[in-house]
PDB file of C-alpha atoms in Angstrom:
ATOM      1  CA  MET A 282     -18.578  -1.736 -14.089  1.00  0.00           C
ATOM      2  CA  LYS A 283     -15.249   0.032 -14.487  1.00  0.00           C
ATOM      3  CA  LYS A 284     -12.353  -2.250 -13.603  1.00  0.00           C
ATOM      4  CA  ALA A 285      -9.448  -1.201 -11.407  1.00  0.00           C
ATOM      5  CA  VAL A 286      -6.361  -2.904 -10.016  1.00  0.00           C
ATOM      6  CA  ILE A 287      -5.774  -2.084  -6.356  1.00  0.00           C
ATOM      7  CA  LEU A 288      -2.365  -2.547  -4.755  1.00  0.00           C
ATOM      8  CA  LEU A 289      -3.319  -4.028  -1.381  1.00  0.00           C
ATOM      9  CA  SER A 290      -0.645  -4.494   1.274  1.00  0.00           C
ATOM     10  CA  GLY A 291      -2.950  -5.255   4.186  1.00  0.00           C
ATOM     11  CA  GLY A 292      -2.110  -1.950   5.843  1.00  0.00           C
ATOM     12  CA  LEU A 293      -4.282   0.992   6.777  1.00  0.00           C
ATOM     13  CA  ASP A 294      -3.655   3.117   3.691  1.00  0.00           C
ATOM     14  CA  SER A 295      -4.184   0.499   0.985  1.00  0.00           C
ATOM     15  CA  ALA A 296      -7.328  -0.777   2.723  1.00  0.00           C
ATOM     16  CA  THR A 297      -8.740   2.763   2.679  1.00  0.00           C
ATOM     17  CA  VAL A 298      -7.972   2.995  -1.032  1.00  0.00           C
ATOM     18  CA  LEU A 299      -9.859  -0.244  -1.692  1.00  0.00           C
ATOM     19  CA  ALA A 300     -12.842   1.031   0.303  1.00  0.00           C
ATOM     20  CA  LEU A 301     -12.808   4.271  -1.706  1.00  0.00           C
ATOM     21  CA  ALA A 302     -12.562   2.491  -5.068  1.00  0.00           C
ATOM     22  CA  GLN A 303     -15.422   0.175  -4.144  1.00  0.00           C
ATOM     23  CA  ASN A 304     -17.491   3.173  -3.048  1.00  0.00           C
ATOM     24  CA  GLN A 305     -16.792   4.866  -6.395  1.00  0.00           C
ATOM     25  CA  GLY A 306     -18.270   1.917  -8.258  1.00  0.00           C
ATOM     26  CA  TYR A 307     -15.137   0.136  -9.459  1.00  0.00           C
ATOM     27  CA  GLU A 308     -14.901  -3.604  -9.886  1.00  0.00           C
ATOM     28  CA  CYS A 309     -11.773  -4.155  -7.822  1.00  0.00           C
ATOM     29  CA  TYR A 310      -8.979  -6.609  -8.556  1.00  0.00           C
ATOM     30  CA  CYS A 311      -6.579  -6.632  -5.627  1.00  0.00           C
ATOM     31  CA  LEU A 312      -2.885  -7.413  -5.940  1.00  0.00           C
ATOM     32  CA  SER A 313      -0.626  -8.163  -2.968  1.00  0.00           C
ATOM     33  CA  PHE A 314       3.000  -9.278  -2.850  1.00  0.00           C
ATOM     34  CA  ASP A 315       4.968 -11.882  -0.985  1.00  0.00           C
ATOM     35  CA  TYR A 316       8.274 -10.120  -1.604  1.00  0.00           C
ATOM     36  CA  GLY A 317      10.460 -11.521   1.156  1.00  0.00           C
ATOM     37  CA  GLN A 318       9.215  -9.143   3.843  1.00  0.00           C
ATOM     38  CA  ARG A 319       9.982  -9.826   7.499  1.00  0.00           C
ATOM     39  CA  HIS A 320       6.547 -11.258   8.204  1.00  0.00           C
ATOM     40  CA  ASN A 321       3.480 -12.521   6.358  1.00  0.00           C
ATOM     41  CA  ALA A 322       0.961 -11.064   8.797  1.00  0.00           C
ATOM     42  CA  GLU A 323       0.233  -8.263   6.338  1.00  0.00           C
ATOM     43  CA  LEU A 324      -0.672 -10.801   3.635  1.00  0.00           C
ATOM     44  CA  ALA A 325      -3.175 -12.434   5.964  1.00  0.00           C
ATOM     45  CA  ALA A 326      -4.554  -8.950   6.619  1.00  0.00           C
ATOM     46  CA  ALA A 327      -4.786  -8.260   2.875  1.00  0.00           C
ATOM     47  CA  ARG A 328      -6.843 -11.413   2.417  1.00  0.00           C
ATOM     48  CA  ARG A 329      -9.163 -10.365   5.248  1.00  0.00           C
ATOM     49  CA  VAL A 330      -9.617  -6.884   3.823  1.00  0.00           C
ATOM     50  CA  ALA A 331     -10.235  -8.079   0.245  1.00  0.00           C
ATOM     51  CA  MET A 332     -12.860 -10.535   1.474  1.00  0.00           C
ATOM     52  CA  ALA A 333     -14.519  -8.062   3.836  1.00  0.00           C
ATOM     53  CA  LEU A 334     -14.837  -5.413   1.144  1.00  0.00           C
ATOM     54  CA  GLY A 335     -15.995  -7.808  -1.556  1.00  0.00           C
ATOM     55  CA  ALA A 336     -13.148  -7.492  -4.039  1.00  0.00           C
ATOM     56  CA  LYS A 337     -13.817  -9.207  -7.364  1.00  0.00           C
ATOM     57  CA  GLU A 338     -10.488 -11.035  -7.135  1.00  0.00           C
ATOM     58  CA  HIS A 339      -7.407 -11.043  -4.932  1.00  0.00           C
ATOM     59  CA  ARG A 340      -4.051 -12.371  -6.086  1.00  0.00           C
ATOM     60  CA  VAL A 341      -0.718 -12.632  -4.302  1.00  0.00           C
ATOM     61  CA  ALA A 342       2.361 -12.374  -6.534  1.00  0.00           C
ATOM     62  CA  THR A 343       5.674 -13.772  -5.297  1.00  0.00           C
ATOM     63  CA  ILE A 344       8.849 -11.795  -5.939  1.00  0.00           C
ATOM     64  CA  ASP A 345      12.133 -12.068  -4.050  1.00  0.00           C
ATOM     65  CA  LEU A 346      13.284  -8.600  -3.051  1.00  0.00           C
ATOM     66  CA  ALA A 347      15.044 -10.227  -0.097  1.00  0.00           C
ATOM     67  CA  ALA A 348      17.564 -11.518  -2.635  1.00  0.00           C
ATOM     68  CA  PHE A 349      18.918  -7.968  -2.777  1.00  0.00           C
ATOM     69  CA  GLY A 350      18.159  -6.844   0.784  1.00  0.00           C
ATOM     70  CA  GLY A 351      19.087  -3.244   1.474  1.00  0.00           C
ATOM     71  CA  SER A 352      16.087  -2.651   3.730  1.00  0.00           C
ATOM     72  CA  ALA A 353      15.147  -3.449   7.303  1.00  0.00           C
ATOM     73  CA  LEU A 354      11.979  -5.014   5.892  1.00  0.00           C
ATOM     74  CA  THR A 355      13.808  -7.548   3.704  1.00  0.00           C
ATOM     75  CA  ASP A 356      17.165  -8.079   5.434  1.00  0.00           C
ATOM     76  CA  ALA A 357      17.252  -9.714   8.877  1.00  0.00           C
ATOM     77  CA  LYS A 358      20.687  -8.189   9.515  1.00  0.00           C
ATOM     78  CA  ILE A 359      19.210  -4.657   9.486  1.00  0.00           C
ATOM     79  CA  GLU A 360      17.237  -3.722  12.578  1.00  0.00           C
ATOM     80  CA  VAL A 361      13.878  -1.981  12.325  1.00  0.00           C
ATOM     81  CA  PRO A 362      14.359   1.396  14.057  1.00  0.00           C
ATOM     82  CA  VAL A 363      12.240   2.236  17.078  1.00  0.00           C
ATOM     83  CA  ASP A 364      13.433   5.789  17.744  1.00  0.00           C
ATOM     84  CA  GLY A 365      11.779   7.655  14.884  1.00  0.00           C
ATOM     85  CA  VAL A 366      13.171   8.908  11.583  1.00  0.00           C
ATOM     86  CA  GLN A 367      15.600  11.775  11.248  1.00  0.00           C
ATOM     87  CA  ALA A 368      14.011  14.696   9.395  1.00  0.00           C
ATOM     88  CA  GLY A 369      14.921  14.694   5.714  1.00  0.00           C
ATOM     89  CA  ALA A 370      16.434  11.201   5.844  1.00  0.00           C
ATOM     90  CA  ILE A 371      15.283   8.179   3.888  1.00  0.00           C
ATOM     91  CA  PRO A 372      14.705   5.492   6.557  1.00  0.00           C
ATOM     92  CA  VAL A 373      16.172   1.989   6.495  1.00  0.00           C
ATOM     93  CA  THR A 374      12.610   0.644   6.116  1.00  0.00           C
ATOM     94  CA  TYR A 375      12.592   1.958   2.529  1.00  0.00           C
ATOM     95  CA  VAL A 376      12.634  -1.063   0.184  1.00  0.00           C
ATOM     96  CA  PRO A 377      14.655  -0.202  -2.955  1.00  0.00           C
ATOM     97  CA  ALA A 378      12.384   0.295  -5.993  1.00  0.00           C
ATOM     98  CA  ARG A 379       9.449  -1.491  -4.309  1.00  0.00           C
ATOM     99  CA  ASN A 380       6.658   0.737  -5.604  1.00  0.00           C
ATOM    100  CA  THR A 381       8.176   0.803  -9.092  1.00  0.00           C
ATOM    101  CA  ILE A 382       8.214  -2.993  -9.174  1.00  0.00           C
ATOM    102  CA  MET A 383       4.739  -3.410  -7.705  1.00  0.00           C
ATOM    103  CA  LEU A 384       3.193  -0.814 -10.005  1.00  0.00           C
ATOM    104  CA  SER A 385       4.778  -2.594 -12.965  1.00  0.00           C
ATOM    105  CA  PHE A 386       3.124  -5.865 -11.959  1.00  0.00           C
ATOM    106  CA  ALA A 387      -0.178  -4.032 -11.497  1.00  0.00           C
ATOM    107  CA  LEU A 388       0.245  -2.448 -14.919  1.00  0.00           C
ATOM    108  CA  GLY A 389       0.672  -5.839 -16.573  1.00  0.00           C
ATOM    109  CA  TRP A 390      -2.431  -7.230 -14.903  1.00  0.00           C
ATOM    110  CA  ALA A 391      -4.429  -4.095 -15.706  1.00  0.00           C
ATOM    111  CA  GLU A 392      -3.628  -4.492 -19.401  1.00  0.00           C
ATOM    112  CA  VAL A 393      -4.795  -8.099 -19.377  1.00  0.00           C
ATOM    113  CA  LEU A 394      -7.996  -7.196 -17.515  1.00  0.00           C
ATOM    114  CA  GLY A 395      -8.780  -4.186 -19.689  1.00  0.00           C
ATOM    115  CA  ALA A 396      -8.597  -1.967 -16.608  1.00  0.00           C
ATOM    116  CA  HIS A 397      -7.489   1.635 -17.145  1.00  0.00           C
ATOM    117  CA  GLU A 398      -7.096   2.529 -13.470  1.00  0.00           C
ATOM    118  CA  ILE A 399      -4.503   1.428 -10.906  1.00  0.00           C
ATOM    119  CA  PHE A 400      -4.988   2.538  -7.301  1.00  0.00           C
ATOM    120  CA  ILE A 401      -2.117   2.823  -4.832  1.00  0.00           C
ATOM    121  CA  GLY A 402      -2.169   4.168  -1.275  1.00  0.00           C
ATOM    122  CA  VAL A 403       0.926   6.368  -1.387  1.00  0.00           C
ATOM    123  CA  ASN A 404       0.922   9.468   0.774  1.00  0.00           C
ATOM    124  CA  ALA A 405       3.084  12.588   0.623  1.00  0.00           C
ATOM    125  CA  VAL A 406       2.142  14.002   4.032  1.00  0.00           C
ATOM    126  CA  ASP A 407       2.896  11.166   6.481  1.00  0.00           C
ATOM    127  CA  TYR A 408       5.038   9.312   3.942  1.00  0.00           C
ATOM    128  CA  SER A 409       8.074   8.543   6.148  1.00  0.00           C
ATOM    129  CA  GLY A 410      10.541   9.935   3.605  1.00  0.00           C
ATOM    130  CA  TYR A 411      10.053   7.265   0.931  1.00  0.00           C
ATOM    131  CA  PRO A 412      11.001   8.670  -2.505  1.00  0.00           C
ATOM    132  CA  ASP A 413       8.570   6.366  -4.339  1.00  0.00           C
ATOM    133  CA  CYS A 414       5.577   7.865  -2.511  1.00  0.00           C
ATOM    134  CA  ARG A 415       5.978  11.334  -4.019  1.00  0.00           C
ATOM    135  CA  PRO A 416       3.574  12.873  -6.581  1.00  0.00           C
ATOM    136  CA  GLU A 417       6.527  13.387  -8.967  1.00  0.00           C
ATOM    137  CA  PHE A 418       7.207   9.663  -9.032  1.00  0.00           C
ATOM    138  CA  ILE A 419       3.545   8.773  -9.641  1.00  0.00           C
ATOM    139  CA  ALA A 420       3.287  11.274 -12.518  1.00  0.00           C
ATOM    140  CA  ALA A 421       6.459   9.907 -14.077  1.00  0.00           C
ATOM    141  CA  PHE A 422       5.266   6.303 -13.790  1.00  0.00           C
ATOM    142  CA  GLU A 423       1.929   7.169 -15.383  1.00  0.00           C
ATOM    143  CA  ARG A 424       3.711   8.772 -18.330  1.00  0.00           C
ATOM    144  CA  MET A 425       5.892   5.701 -18.700  1.00  0.00           C
ATOM    145  CA  ALA A 426       2.874   3.376 -18.483  1.00  0.00           C
ATOM    146  CA  ASN A 427       1.198   5.088 -21.418  1.00  0.00           C
ATOM    147  CA  LEU A 428       4.391   4.861 -23.479  1.00  0.00           C
ATOM    148  CA  ALA A 429       5.211   1.250 -22.626  1.00  0.00           C
ATOM    149  CA  THR A 430       1.902  -0.553 -23.133  1.00  0.00           C
ATOM    150  CA  LYS A 431      -0.149  -1.698 -26.114  1.00  0.00           C
ATOM    151  CA  VAL A 432      -3.271  -0.082 -24.699  1.00  0.00           C
ATOM    152  CA  GLY A 433      -1.450   3.225 -24.217  1.00  0.00           C
ATOM    153  CA  VAL A 434       0.001   3.236 -27.722  1.00  0.00           C
ATOM    154  CA  GLU A 435      -3.421   2.439 -29.197  1.00  0.00           C
ATOM    155  CA  GLY A 436      -4.880   5.550 -27.611  1.00  0.00           C
ATOM    156  CA  ALA A 437      -6.479   4.553 -24.310  1.00  0.00           C
ATOM    157  CA  GLN A 438      -5.172   6.324 -21.225  1.00  0.00           C
ATOM    158  CA  LEU A 439      -3.935   4.442 -18.176  1.00  0.00           C
ATOM    159  CA  HIS A 440      -4.175   6.309 -14.875  1.00  0.00           C
ATOM    160  CA  ILE A 441      -2.434   5.816 -11.541  1.00  0.00           C
ATOM    161  CA  ARG A 442      -4.903   6.912  -8.870  1.00  0.00           C
ATOM    162  CA  THR A 443      -3.566   8.155  -5.540  1.00  0.00           C
ATOM    163  CA  PRO A 444      -6.607   9.327  -3.532  1.00  0.00           C
ATOM    164  CA  LEU A 445      -4.614   9.624  -0.290  1.00  0.00           C
ATOM    165  CA  ILE A 446      -1.632  11.534  -1.660  1.00  0.00           C
ATOM    166  CA  ASN A 447      -2.429  14.837   0.096  1.00  0.00           C
ATOM    167  CA  LEU A 448      -4.157  13.530   3.227  1.00  0.00           C
ATOM    168  CA  SER A 449      -2.767  13.298   6.736  1.00  0.00           C
ATOM    169  CA  LYS A 450      -2.964   9.951   8.521  1.00  0.00           C
ATOM    170  CA  ALA A 451      -5.867  11.277  10.587  1.00  0.00           C
ATOM    171  CA  GLU A 452      -7.747  12.316   7.439  1.00  0.00           C
ATOM    172  CA  ILE A 453      -7.131   8.900   5.882  1.00  0.00           C
ATOM    173  CA  ILE A 454      -8.561   7.186   8.961  1.00  0.00           C
ATOM    174  CA  GLN A 455     -11.560   9.510   9.032  1.00  0.00           C
ATOM    175  CA  THR A 456     -12.190   8.753   5.348  1.00  0.00           C
ATOM    176  CA  GLY A 457     -12.250   5.003   5.917  1.00  0.00           C
ATOM    177  CA  ALA A 458     -14.335   5.364   9.054  1.00  0.00           C
ATOM    178  CA  SER A 459     -16.918   7.399   7.129  1.00  0.00           C
ATOM    179  CA  LEU A 460     -17.251   4.413   4.767  1.00  0.00           C
ATOM    180  CA  GLY A 461     -17.734   2.048   7.694  1.00  0.00           C
ATOM    181  CA  PHE A 462     -14.415   0.258   7.300  1.00  0.00           C
ATOM    182  CA  ASP A 463     -13.048  -1.752  10.240  1.00  0.00           C
ATOM    183  CA  TYR A 464      -9.352  -0.895  10.657  1.00  0.00           C
ATOM    184  CA  GLY A 465      -9.000  -3.769  13.099  1.00  0.00           C
ATOM    185  CA  LEU A 466      -8.634  -5.964   9.984  1.00  0.00           C
ATOM    186  CA  THR A 467      -5.386  -4.260   8.967  1.00  0.00           C
ATOM    187  CA  VAL A 468      -1.734  -4.626   9.958  1.00  0.00           C
ATOM    188  CA  SER A 469       0.675  -1.676   9.679  1.00  0.00           C
ATOM    189  CA  CYS A 470       3.533  -2.698  11.988  1.00  0.00           C
ATOM    190  CA  TYR A 471       7.006  -3.372  10.570  1.00  0.00           C
ATOM    191  CA  LYS A 472       7.612  -5.945  13.336  1.00  0.00           C
ATOM    192  CA  ALA A 473       4.238  -7.639  13.679  1.00  0.00           C
ATOM    193  CA  ASP A 474       4.249 -11.133  15.176  1.00  0.00           C
ATOM    194  CA  LEU A 475       2.739 -14.239  13.575  1.00  0.00           C
ATOM    195  CA  GLN A 476      -0.704 -13.282  14.913  1.00  0.00           C
ATOM    196  CA  GLY A 477      -0.432  -9.831  13.323  1.00  0.00           C
ATOM    197  CA  ARG A 478      -0.043  -8.051  16.651  1.00  0.00           C
ATOM    198  CA  ALA A 479       1.816  -4.742  16.466  1.00  0.00           C
ATOM    199  CA  CYS A 480       5.027  -3.898  18.339  1.00  0.00           C
ATOM    200  CA  GLY A 481       3.794  -0.398  19.195  1.00  0.00           C
ATOM    201  CA  VAL A 482       7.230   1.229  18.908  1.00  0.00           C
ATOM    202  CA  CYS A 483       8.278   1.245  15.228  1.00  0.00           C
ATOM    203  CA  ASP A 484       7.689   4.235  12.938  1.00  0.00           C
ATOM    204  CA  ALA A 485       4.660   2.631  11.282  1.00  0.00           C
ATOM    205  CA  CYS A 486       3.059   2.009  14.674  1.00  0.00           C
ATOM    206  CA  ARG A 487       3.772   5.582  15.765  1.00  0.00           C
ATOM    207  CA  LEU A 488       2.180   7.083  12.635  1.00  0.00           C
ATOM    208  CA  ARG A 489      -0.848   4.832  12.980  1.00  0.00           C
ATOM    209  CA  ARG A 490      -1.351   5.498  16.711  1.00  0.00           C
ATOM    210  CA  ASP A 491      -0.926   9.261  16.262  1.00  0.00           C
ATOM    211  CA  GLY A 492      -3.362   9.168  13.353  1.00  0.00           C
ATOM    212  CA  PHE A 493      -6.143   7.576  15.372  1.00  0.00           C
ATOM    213  CA  GLN A 494      -5.524  10.000  18.214  1.00  0.00           C
ATOM    214  CA  ALA A 495      -5.668  13.022  15.875  1.00  0.00           C
ATOM    215  CA  ALA A 496      -8.790  11.636  14.197  1.00  0.00           C
ATOM    216  CA  GLY A 497     -10.477  11.354  17.596  1.00  0.00           C
ATOM    217  CA  LEU A 498     -11.219   7.654  17.054  1.00  0.00           C
ATOM    218  CA  ALA A 499     -10.464   4.548  19.103  1.00  0.00           C
ATOM    219  CA  ASP A 500      -7.379   2.645  17.938  1.00  0.00           C
ATOM    220  CA  PRO A 501      -8.450  -0.953  17.069  1.00  0.00           C
ATOM    221  CA  THR A 502      -4.834  -2.124  16.627  1.00  0.00           C
ATOM    222  CA  HIS A 503      -3.958  -5.434  18.276  1.00  0.00           C
ATOM    223  CA  TYR A 504      -0.697  -4.937  20.188  1.00  0.00           C
ATOM    224  CA  GLN A 505       1.797  -7.489  21.465  1.00  0.00           C
TER     225      GLN A 505
END
């Protein structure tokens, strides 16, 4: 089987990506991060999703992005907004360089595994203004990956796969539902409690709730 590294946060998007990769016949190695985020409910969700979908392996890497802060997700002094995001603004829930760092870890593991594919659930439609979710960033990282690695220099091509990049949240949900995935396993909320229950008012909750409504499907989210 073809091997692939899947960045798995425990949220709706990354779970859909894992379901898609499995459906496409990849042997999936899932990588999650304990990076100093506000809660660990998403890591528990990632473990549930990896087990439910039969991932070959699931690892959790520990990195301390809270040492730098600069985001409402890693700095307790910065409040998670509940009134939406101003159009064109990068929200305070953006974690500086997070996707660059996580993709770099995935790249290292992919080289060791002999995997030429890395899957990440970035999205440029409902992407909340994060600069590291744009197609331009993904293309640039892929070019760098093939310049910076032994496997790339020796002639094999490494690819960063972004199957959700041009989908709306509703289309993402419909895709996972068509594969029989249970979104009740996932956690999207920026302020989830210890049981993984969502706040229902943050931007992530709003996008998720609106997505299920637009998809015409029942929302299985567990709310506080």
